Each structure stands twice: as structure tokens, then as C-alpha cells.
Amino acid sequence: MMVFTANYKMEKRIFDSPQATARGFAEHFLKLHKENDNLSIALSGGSTPKILFDLLASEFKADFDWSKIHLYWGDERCVPPSDDDSNYKMTVDHLISKINIPASNLHRVLGENDPEDEAIRYGEEIANDLTEQAGLPVFDIVLLGMGGDGHTASIFPHQMELMTDKRICAIGINPDSGQNRVTLTGPVINNAKVICFLATGKGKAEKVDEIFNKKNNYLAYPASHIYPTHGNLFWYLDQEAVTKLK
Ligand code: 6PG
């Protein structure tokens, strides 16, 4: 593992493969679990976390006391939990169905609800559950992915206003499909104690290079505006994702 600490708030952790990258995060997650009585984590969706969830459900399963872990979602597609597009369903398939975690620890976005109503409801649930700092709820961990367009959670480049939205949750719209998604807003993500990007594969390399080297139109990418206001930021990357980084 190579560690490059840009400053006390941000650290790149680079591994040889997606599996090693997932293991690196899993070990970090376990360390934080042991340091905290209860832990709230907002999970990312898409495909990258599947390797991580499979690892947590197998090799790391017995290391965790899952009754002390509260699962939230950083974003969720506005579909029923049975839909193959659901991030919650993906997490059930790869993790939740394989571990002993109380149902009361599963704080899913009700994707079957009206999107705007659910954004309000989920924000209220988060506000009720978590401690507050600077007027916003504090997640112990926010796990993020990054799309090929530089989006993160469901904050897409055409909705940069969600990076500064005062609400806890808002509606992000996938520009390709038009799909509504409930997403945490930028200020809530940046209010977390620990923010971890998990980005692997060649498809991330261009944006990783542009964001870290502040090149081209990098400020147009939501992922380049993720910066903890009082916590720490880690980028978990594999070699393919950093191929363009000098
Ligand atoms: C989602 C995710 C999204 C994802 C990126 C990367 O709901 O799709 O939360 O932000 O992390 O799109 O997706 P991949 O991991 O599939 O590349």
C-alpha cells in the first residue's frame, strides 16, 4: 500500500487491485468500529461496493458486532426495494442477507415513496438519529463512489447546487436515464467524521487525474467538492484508477 498524505485532512491510499482496495477499506472500517461503540455509515451504491460488501460478509463477517453498526445510504434510486436498480437490494444481496444485523439498524431510503416526500422524511430520520455539528447531522463514515462524469452519491454535474443545498437530502436526477434519486447533499457529506471514496478501475482514471491535479474542468465535478469541514478524507484507489496520476 502506498500512502500519500496531501495534508492532515486528505489521504490517498493506493492498492494493487480492486480486491486489495476493498480490503484496505474494510480494515479501516473495522478499526473505526473497534474505536466507536455505535457507528453510523452511509453506504454508496452502484457496482464498486459489491466487492467490499462480499468481503465484509465473508472474511470480515465475524470481526464485526453488527448490532453496533447502523447502515444508511448516501443515495438511493427512487424504485422499490425489490427492484434490481435499488442500492438497498444490492446491499441485501451482497451483505445484509449474510450477516446478523438487527432490522432496526437498517435505515433504508423508502425508494417506493414519492421522491420529494422521501427526501424530507429520510432527512428527518437522519437528523433524529445522529449527533449534530455546525447545524448538520454527523455521519461517522460516508462511503462514496465516483461516476465517470465526476458525480458522487447522486449529485451530478448538472445539479451542482446540491453541493451547497441547506437540506439534509434532496432529489438528484440521473442525466442519462432521468431517474430520480434521493441523495445526501454536499454539506451533510462534508460534515462526516470520515469520508472515504472507493474508486477502482480504468474508468475512474481520467477524473482522478483531473481532480487531484486540478486540471481542465475539474471544478465542474461534484466529487472535487468533497472536502471534510472537520473530519478526514480518504481516497481508496487501485492502480488502474491512478494510471494517469503523475
Ligand atoms: C449510485 C452510486 C453512485 C456510484 C457511482 C459509481 O447510486 O449509482 O451511489 O454515486 O457510486 O455512480 O458507480 P460504480 O461503482 O458502478 O462505478
Coordinates of C-alpha atoms and ligand atoms in Angstrom, one line a residue:
M1 CA 0.0 0.0 0.0
M2 CA 1.3 3.5 -0.9
V3 CA 0.2 6.4 1.3
F4 CA 0.3 10.0 0.0
T5 CA -0.9 12.5 2.6
A6 CA -1.6 15.8 0.8
N7 CA -2.4 17.4 4.2
Y8 CA -3.8 16.4 7.6
K9 CA -7.4 16.2 6.0
M10 CA -6.8 14.1 2.9
E11 CA -5.0 10.9 2.2
K12 CA -4.8 8.7 -0.9
R13 CA -4.4 5.0 -0.2
I14 CA -3.4 3.1 -3.4
F15 CA -3.6 -0.7 -3.8
D16 CA -2.7 -3.2 -6.5
S17 CA -6.3 -4.4 -7.2
P18 CA -9.9 -3.8 -6.5
Q19 CA -9.9 -6.6 -4.0
A20 CA -6.9 -5.2 -2.2
T21 CA -8.5 -1.8 -2.2
A22 CA -11.7 -3.2 -0.8
R23 CA -9.7 -5.0 1.9
G24 CA -7.9 -1.8 2.7
F25 CA -11.2 0.0 3.4
A26 CA -12.6 -3.0 5.3
E27 CA -9.7 -2.9 7.7
H28 CA -10.2 0.9 8.1
F29 CA -13.9 0.3 8.7
L30 CA -13.1 -2.4 11.3
K31 CA -10.6 -0.1 13.1
L32 CA -13.3 2.6 13.4
H33 CA -15.8 0.0 14.6
K34 CA -13.5 -1.0 17.4
E35 CA -12.9 2.6 18.3
N36 CA -16.6 3.5 18.5
D37 CA -19.5 2.0 20.5
N38 CA -22.0 2.6 17.8
L39 CA -21.1 3.5 14.2
S40 CA -23.2 5.1 11.5
I41 CA -22.2 4.6 7.9
A42 CA -23.8 6.0 4.8
L43 CA -23.1 3.4 2.0
S44 CA -22.6 4.1 -1.6
G45 CA -24.3 2.2 -4.4
G46 CA -23.5 1.2 -7.9
S47 CA -21.2 -1.7 -8.6
T48 CA -17.9 -0.8 -7.0
P49 CA -19.0 -1.6 -3.4
K50 CA -20.1 -5.2 -4.3
I51 CA -16.5 -6.5 -3.8
L52 CA -16.4 -4.7 -0.4
F53 CA -19.7 -6.0 0.7
D54 CA -18.9 -9.6 -0.3
L55 CA -15.6 -9.2 1.7
L56 CA -17.4 -7.9 4.8
A57 CA -20.0 -10.7 4.5
S58 CA -17.3 -13.4 4.4
E59 CA -13.7 -12.8 5.6
F60 CA -14.6 -9.9 7.9
K61 CA -18.1 -11.2 9.0
A62 CA -17.1 -12.5 12.4
D63 CA -14.9 -9.5 13.2
F64 CA -17.8 -7.1 13.4
D65 CA -20.5 -6.8 16.1
W66 CA -23.2 -5.8 13.5
S67 CA -25.6 -4.8 16.3
K68 CA -23.3 -1.7 16.8
I69 CA -23.3 -0.8 13.1
H70 CA -26.1 1.4 11.6
L71 CA -26.4 1.3 7.8
Y72 CA -27.7 4.3 5.9
W73 CA -27.4 5.1 2.2
G74 CA -25.7 8.1 0.7
D75 CA -28.1 7.9 -2.2
E76 CA -30.9 5.6 -3.4
R77 CA -32.7 5.2 -6.7
C78 CA -36.4 6.0 -6.4
V79 CA -37.5 2.5 -7.0
P80 CA -39.0 -0.3 -4.8
P81 CA -36.5 -2.3 -2.6
S82 CA -37.2 -5.3 -4.8
D83 CA -36.0 -3.5 -8.0
D84 CA -32.6 -4.6 -9.4
D85 CA -31.7 -0.9 -9.6
S86 CA -32.1 -0.5 -5.8
N87 CA -28.9 0.2 -3.9
Y88 CA -30.6 -1.3 -0.8
K89 CA -31.3 -4.5 -2.8
M90 CA -27.7 -4.7 -3.9
T91 CA -26.6 -4.3 -0.3
V92 CA -29.0 -7.0 0.8
D93 CA -27.8 -9.4 -1.8
H94 CA -24.1 -8.8 -1.1
L95 CA -24.1 -8.1 2.6
I96 CA -27.2 -7.8 4.7
S97 CA -28.6 -11.2 3.8
K98 CA -25.4 -12.8 5.0
I99 CA -24.8 -11.0 8.4
N100 CA -26.7 -10.9 11.7
I101 CA -27.7 -7.3 11.8
P102 CA -30.8 -6.0 13.6
A103 CA -33.6 -4.8 11.3
S104 CA -33.6 -1.6 13.4
N105 CA -30.1 -0.9 12.3
L106 CA -31.1 -0.8 8.6
H107 CA -32.1 2.8 7.7
R108 CA -33.1 2.4 4.1
V109 CA -34.4 5.1 1.8
L110 CA -38.0 4.2 1.0
G111 CA -37.5 4.3 -2.7
E112 CA -41.1 3.3 -3.3
N113 CA -42.3 6.6 -1.8
D114 CA -42.8 10.0 -3.6
P115 CA -39.2 11.3 -4.1
E116 CA -39.7 14.7 -2.7
D117 CA -41.6 13.4 0.3
E118 CA -39.0 10.7 0.9
A119 CA -36.1 13.3 0.7
I120 CA -37.8 15.1 3.6
R121 CA -38.7 12.0 5.6
Y122 CA -35.2 10.5 5.2
G123 CA -33.6 13.8 6.2
E124 CA -35.7 13.9 9.3
E125 CA -34.8 10.3 10.2
I126 CA -31.1 11.1 9.8
A127 CA -31.5 14.3 11.9
N128 CA -33.3 12.4 14.6
D129 CA -30.7 9.6 14.7
L130 CA -27.4 11.3 14.5
T131 CA -25.5 13.9 16.6
E132 CA -25.2 17.4 15.1
Q133 CA -22.3 19.7 14.4
A134 CA -22.5 23.1 12.7
G135 CA -26.2 22.6 12.4
L136 CA -26.0 19.4 10.4
P137 CA -26.1 15.6 11.2
V138 CA -22.7 13.9 11.6
F139 CA -22.2 10.5 10.0
D140 CA -19.2 8.6 11.4
I141 CA -18.4 7.4 7.9
V142 CA -19.7 8.3 4.5
L143 CA -18.6 5.9 1.8
L144 CA -18.7 7.3 -1.7
G145 CA -18.2 6.2 -5.3
M146 CA -17.5 8.4 -8.3
G147 CA -19.1 8.2 -11.6
G148 CA -17.3 8.6 -14.9
D149 CA -18.7 12.1 -15.1
G150 CA -17.4 13.0 -11.7
H151 CA -20.7 12.6 -9.9
T152 CA -20.8 11.3 -6.4
A153 CA -23.7 10.0 -4.3
S154 CA -26.4 11.2 -6.7
I155 CA -25.1 14.7 -7.1
F156 CA -24.5 15.1 -10.8
P157 CA -22.6 17.9 -12.6
H158 CA -25.8 19.4 -13.9
Q159 CA -27.0 19.8 -10.3
M160 CA -24.0 21.4 -8.6
E161 CA -26.4 23.4 -6.4
L162 CA -26.9 20.2 -4.4
M163 CA -23.3 20.5 -3.2
T164 CA -24.3 23.6 -1.2
D165 CA -28.0 22.8 -0.6
K166 CA -29.1 23.5 3.0
R167 CA -31.3 20.4 3.2
I168 CA -30.0 17.1 4.5
C169 CA -31.4 15.2 1.5
A170 CA -32.5 16.3 -2.0
I171 CA -33.5 14.8 -5.3
G172 CA -30.7 14.1 -7.7
I173 CA -31.6 13.2 -11.3
N174 CA -29.5 10.8 -13.4
P175 CA -28.9 12.9 -16.6
D176 CA -28.8 9.8 -18.8
S177 CA -31.9 8.0 -17.6
G178 CA -33.8 10.8 -15.9
Q179 CA -34.2 8.6 -12.9
N180 CA -34.9 10.3 -9.6
R181 CA -32.7 9.5 -6.7
V182 CA -32.7 10.6 -3.0
T183 CA -29.2 11.8 -2.2
L184 CA -27.4 13.3 0.7
T185 CA -26.4 16.9 0.0
G186 CA -22.9 18.2 -0.2
P187 CA -22.8 19.9 3.2
V188 CA -24.0 16.7 5.0
I189 CA -21.5 14.6 3.2
N190 CA -18.7 17.0 4.1
N191 CA -19.9 17.1 7.7
A192 CA -18.9 13.5 8.3
K193 CA -16.1 12.4 10.6
V194 CA -14.6 10.2 7.9
I195 CA -15.3 10.4 4.2
C196 CA -14.0 7.6 2.0
F197 CA -14.0 7.4 -1.7
L198 CA -13.8 3.8 -3.1
A199 CA -12.8 4.2 -6.8
T200 CA -11.3 1.5 -8.8
G201 CA -10.8 0.6 -12.5
K202 CA -9.6 2.4 -15.6
G203 CA -13.0 4.2 -15.9
K204 CA -12.1 6.4 -12.9
A205 CA -8.5 7.3 -14.0
E206 CA -9.3 10.4 -16.0
K207 CA -11.4 12.1 -13.3
V208 CA -9.0 11.0 -10.6
D209 CA -6.2 12.7 -12.5
E210 CA -8.2 15.8 -13.2
I211 CA -9.4 16.2 -9.6
F212 CA -6.0 15.6 -8.0
N213 CA -4.1 17.6 -10.4
K214 CA -6.8 20.4 -10.6
K215 CA -6.8 20.0 -14.4
N216 CA -9.3 21.0 -17.1
N217 CA -12.9 21.4 -15.9
Y218 CA -12.4 19.6 -12.5
L219 CA -14.4 22.1 -10.6
A220 CA -17.4 21.0 -12.6
Y221 CA -17.3 17.6 -11.0
P222 CA -19.2 17.2 -7.7
A223 CA -16.5 14.7 -6.5
S224 CA -13.9 17.6 -6.5
H225 CA -16.1 19.5 -4.0
I226 CA -16.0 16.7 -1.3
Y227 CA -13.8 18.1 1.4
P228 CA -14.4 17.4 5.1
T229 CA -15.3 20.5 7.1
H230 CA -13.9 18.9 10.3
G231 CA -13.2 15.3 9.5
N232 CA -10.8 13.4 7.3
L233 CA -11.0 12.3 3.6
F234 CA -9.5 9.1 2.3
W235 CA -9.4 8.0 -1.4
Y236 CA -9.2 4.3 -1.7
L237 CA -7.9 3.7 -5.2
D238 CA -6.4 0.8 -7.2
Q239 CA -3.5 1.0 -9.6
E240 CA -5.9 1.2 -12.6
A241 CA -7.6 4.3 -11.2
V242 CA -4.3 6.1 -10.8
T243 CA -2.7 5.2 -14.1
K244 CA -2.9 8.9 -15.3
L245 CA -1.7 10.4 -12.0
K246 CA 1.9 11.5 -12.5
Ligands
6PG1 C1 -25.2 5.1 -7.3 C2 -24.0 5.5 -6.6 C3 -23.1 6.3 -7.4 C4 -21.9 5.4 -7.7 C5 -21.1 5.9 -8.9 C6 -20.1 4.9 -9.3 O1 -26.3 5.1 -6.7 O2 -25.0 4.8 -8.5 O3 -24.1 5.8 -5.3 O4 -22.7 7.5 -6.9 O5 -21.1 5.4 -6.6 O6 -22.0 6.1 -10.0 O7 -20.7 3.8 -9.7 P1 -19.9 2.4 -10.0 O8 -19.4 1.9 -8.6 O9 -20.9 1.5 -10.6 O10 -18.8 2.8 -10.9

